[in-house]
Amino acid sequence: MDVEDFDCDDWRRTEALMWMLFENDEHREDISHFLNHGSKDISPDFMKESKEKVNLLDHLRTTHTWLRRSINLHPAVWMRLVFTTPSRHFQLSDRFLRAYSEWRHLKAQASGGINVSFSCQPPLCSGDTMTVSIDYFLHSTTLNFPFSQEIKIKLIDDLGEYAEKSPKKKIETNIRSCR
């Protein structure tokens, strides 16, 4: 599994969060251990020296209790998690942001954009499939998206659905409407 492959079906929890949030951190081992096992057996030095990181890890594990399980999720779910978590808790990895923006740019050039289609099981969701633009999916704080449930996600190329009509057609339409 390559966390820099945004088109794959899933990223593992520890690798995804380490790449997006803690890429160049000298305490990678302690952070990884905290993600996997909580604060038990963490070095006291890390707990003292890295209060902000400990607070972020604790915030993620208490706010999103499902993160305590070792799980693989679609990259869009991991990105939604970090993009909708209040930024005062962390700073995104520069390498992640560069890779993400390059991927988004290439997708936009190739197909006009990306939509995210997702569905989850009742009672939290209706079971229906919902399709929204990737930007709305990643950044909306009002989108009802239950992280804790098993959710099926699929990225769909826009395929120019919103492409502008050619100027020639616009002119012909305007001439007809004037007549």
Tab-separated table of C-alpha atoms in Angstrom:
chain	number	residue	atom	x	y	z
A	1	MET	CA	0.000	0.000	0.000
A	2	ASP	CA	1.354	3.384	-1.001
A	3	VAL	CA	-0.099	6.313	0.935
A	4	GLU	CA	0.829	8.621	-1.917
A	5	ASP	CA	-1.564	6.775	-4.246
A	6	PHE	CA	-4.748	8.810	-3.916
A	7	ASP	CA	-6.556	6.529	-6.380
A	8	CYS	CA	-6.131	3.333	-4.355
A	9	ASP	CA	-8.998	1.794	-2.385
A	10	ASP	CA	-7.589	2.199	1.100
A	11	TRP	CA	-4.837	3.521	3.317
A	12	ARG	CA	-3.910	1.964	6.636
A	13	ARG	CA	-4.602	4.158	9.649
A	14	THR	CA	-1.093	4.519	11.039
A	15	GLU	CA	0.610	5.142	7.681
A	16	ALA	CA	-2.060	7.630	6.566
A	17	LEU	CA	-2.009	9.711	9.748
A	18	MET	CA	1.770	9.575	10.042
A	19	TRP	CA	2.144	10.846	6.464
A	20	MET	CA	-0.504	13.560	6.708
A	21	LEU	CA	0.323	14.843	10.191
A	22	PHE	CA	3.704	13.661	11.471
A	23	GLU	CA	5.870	12.978	8.451
A	24	ASN	CA	9.156	14.531	9.546
A	25	ASP	CA	8.743	14.028	13.240
A	26	GLU	CA	11.699	12.673	15.190
A	27	HIS	CA	9.266	10.897	17.543
A	28	ARG	CA	7.688	8.750	14.816
A	29	GLU	CA	7.982	5.583	16.885
A	30	ASP	CA	6.246	7.091	19.937
A	31	ILE	CA	3.532	8.635	17.748
A	32	SER	CA	2.925	5.347	15.949
A	33	HIS	CA	2.784	3.520	19.292
A	34	PHE	CA	0.323	6.106	20.656
A	35	LEU	CA	-1.918	5.677	17.592
A	36	ASN	CA	-1.890	1.920	18.001
A	37	HIS	CA	-1.966	1.494	21.792
A	38	GLY	CA	-2.788	4.820	23.426
A	39	SER	CA	-0.563	6.471	25.979
A	40	LYS	CA	0.455	3.289	27.812
A	41	ASP	CA	4.136	2.445	27.505
A	42	ILE	CA	4.959	5.824	25.902
A	43	SER	CA	8.285	7.286	26.944
A	44	PRO	CA	7.927	9.952	29.656
A	45	ASP	CA	10.249	12.205	27.645
A	46	PHE	CA	7.849	12.182	24.690
A	47	MET	CA	4.889	12.901	26.980
A	48	LYS	CA	6.719	15.930	28.474
A	49	GLU	CA	8.436	17.308	25.356
A	50	SER	CA	5.577	16.833	22.910
A	51	LYS	CA	2.480	18.046	24.722
A	52	GLU	CA	0.889	19.409	21.512
A	53	LYS	CA	1.343	16.083	19.691
A	54	VAL	CA	0.064	14.144	22.682
A	55	ASN	CA	-2.966	16.457	22.840
A	56	LEU	CA	-3.644	15.953	19.116
A	57	LEU	CA	-3.314	12.183	19.375
A	58	ASP	CA	-5.522	12.156	22.447
A	59	HIS	CA	-8.050	14.429	20.686
A	60	LEU	CA	-8.186	12.110	17.654
A	61	ARG	CA	-8.524	8.978	19.788
A	62	THR	CA	-11.237	10.425	22.061
A	63	THR	CA	-13.207	12.326	19.407
A	64	HIS	CA	-13.026	9.474	16.904
A	65	THR	CA	-13.023	6.335	19.037
A	66	TRP	CA	-13.133	4.203	15.888
A	67	LEU	CA	-9.492	5.259	15.343
A	68	ARG	CA	-8.489	2.920	18.139
A	69	ARG	CA	-9.049	-0.016	15.805
A	70	SER	CA	-6.441	-0.924	13.226
A	71	ILE	CA	-8.310	-0.091	10.060
A	72	ASN	CA	-7.933	0.560	6.377
A	73	LEU	CA	-10.112	3.279	4.869
A	74	HIS	CA	-10.451	5.022	1.546
A	75	PRO	CA	-7.980	7.937	1.194
A	76	ALA	CA	-10.915	10.374	0.923
A	77	VAL	CA	-12.075	9.384	4.428
A	78	TRP	CA	-8.620	10.019	5.924
A	79	MET	CA	-8.411	13.361	4.107
A	80	ARG	CA	-11.908	14.326	5.319
A	81	LEU	CA	-10.841	13.505	8.865
A	82	VAL	CA	-7.803	15.779	8.809
A	83	PHE	CA	-9.459	18.559	6.772
A	84	THR	CA	-12.469	18.766	9.127
A	85	THR	CA	-10.530	18.454	12.400
A	86	PRO	CA	-9.965	21.926	13.854
A	87	SER	CA	-6.541	23.017	12.653
A	88	ARG	CA	-5.453	24.362	16.023
A	89	HIS	CA	-4.675	20.757	16.886
A	90	PHE	CA	-2.149	20.112	14.102
A	91	GLN	CA	-0.366	21.224	10.966
A	92	LEU	CA	-0.616	19.119	7.815
A	93	SER	CA	2.552	17.682	6.319
A	94	ASP	CA	3.925	19.804	3.503
A	95	ARG	CA	4.725	16.708	1.441
A	96	PHE	CA	1.138	15.481	1.824
A	97	LEU	CA	-0.281	18.860	0.768
A	98	ARG	CA	1.997	19.022	-2.287
A	99	ALA	CA	1.080	15.480	-3.362
A	100	TYR	CA	-2.625	16.131	-2.753
A	101	SER	CA	-2.646	19.397	-4.727
A	102	GLU	CA	-0.758	17.793	-7.622
A	103	TRP	CA	-3.232	14.888	-7.696
A	104	ARG	CA	-6.223	17.283	-7.620
A	105	HIS	CA	-4.686	19.388	-10.406
A	106	LEU	CA	-4.035	16.358	-12.624
A	107	LYS	CA	-7.581	15.052	-12.019
A	108	ALA	CA	-9.052	18.442	-12.924
A	109	GLN	CA	-7.015	18.574	-16.124
A	110	ALA	CA	-7.933	15.032	-17.122
A	111	SER	CA	-11.633	15.051	-16.325
A	112	GLY	CA	-12.756	18.427	-15.042
A	113	GLY	CA	-12.835	17.301	-11.433
A	114	ILE	CA	-13.784	14.512	-9.061
A	115	ASN	CA	-16.996	13.518	-7.366
A	116	VAL	CA	-17.233	11.261	-4.327
A	117	SER	CA	-19.978	8.679	-4.215
A	118	PHE	CA	-20.615	7.099	-0.830
A	119	SER	CA	-23.175	5.030	0.984
A	120	CYS	CA	-23.500	3.645	4.468
A	121	GLN	CA	-25.931	1.380	6.242
A	122	PRO	CA	-28.988	2.389	8.322
A	123	PRO	CA	-29.682	3.646	10.967
A	124	LEU	CA	-27.061	6.406	10.595
A	125	CYS	CA	-27.651	6.705	6.857
A	126	SER	CA	-30.561	5.878	4.627
A	127	GLY	CA	-28.491	3.332	2.749
A	128	ASP	CA	-28.849	5.410	-0.401
A	129	THR	CA	-25.811	6.424	-2.381
A	130	MET	CA	-24.928	10.101	-2.226
A	131	THR	CA	-22.653	11.827	-4.726
A	132	VAL	CA	-21.004	15.176	-4.002
A	133	SER	CA	-17.991	17.063	-5.301
A	134	ILE	CA	-14.735	16.076	-3.644
A	135	ASP	CA	-14.223	19.581	-2.267
A	136	TYR	CA	-17.604	19.508	-0.521
A	137	PHE	CA	-16.915	15.993	0.760
A	138	LEU	CA	-13.486	16.892	2.145
A	139	HIS	CA	-14.299	20.255	3.699
A	140	SER	CA	-17.999	20.440	4.605
A	141	THR	CA	-18.680	20.489	8.316
A	142	THR	CA	-22.418	19.956	7.769
A	143	LEU	CA	-22.226	16.841	5.587
A	144	ASN	CA	-23.636	13.923	7.560
A	145	PHE	CA	-20.782	11.456	7.308
A	146	PRO	CA	-20.544	8.812	10.028
A	147	PHE	CA	-16.844	7.985	10.282
A	148	SER	CA	-17.518	5.105	12.636
A	149	GLN	CA	-19.532	3.069	10.137
A	150	GLU	CA	-18.360	0.924	7.283
A	151	ILE	CA	-18.802	3.157	4.286
A	152	LYS	CA	-18.422	2.361	0.633
A	153	ILE	CA	-16.656	5.143	-1.238
A	154	LYS	CA	-15.919	5.555	-4.895
A	155	LEU	CA	-14.226	8.414	-6.720
A	156	ILE	CA	-15.923	9.325	-9.974
A	157	ASP	CA	-14.344	11.489	-12.640
A	158	ASP	CA	-16.457	14.497	-13.529
A	159	LEU	CA	-15.890	13.918	-17.264
A	160	GLY	CA	-16.594	17.510	-18.146
A	161	GLU	CA	-20.125	17.567	-16.752
A	162	TYR	CA	-19.674	21.239	-15.953
A	163	ALA	CA	-17.633	22.127	-19.037
A	164	GLU	CA	-18.507	25.451	-20.565
A	165	LYS	CA	-20.501	25.387	-23.776
A	166	SER	CA	-18.592	26.472	-26.870
A	167	PRO	CA	-18.847	30.198	-27.713
A	168	LYS	CA	-20.248	29.343	-31.190
A	169	LYS	CA	-23.271	27.609	-29.629
A	170	LYS	CA	-23.834	30.559	-27.271
A	171	ILE	CA	-23.798	33.009	-30.202
A	172	GLU	CA	-26.211	30.847	-32.220
A	173	THR	CA	-28.533	30.601	-29.211
A	174	ASN	CA	-28.434	34.384	-28.712
A	175	ILE	CA	-29.187	35.023	-32.418
A	176	ARG	CA	-32.153	32.650	-32.289
A	177	SER	CA	-33.500	34.292	-29.129
A	178	CYS	CA	-33.229	37.741	-30.721
A	179	ARG	CA	-35.272	36.591	-33.741
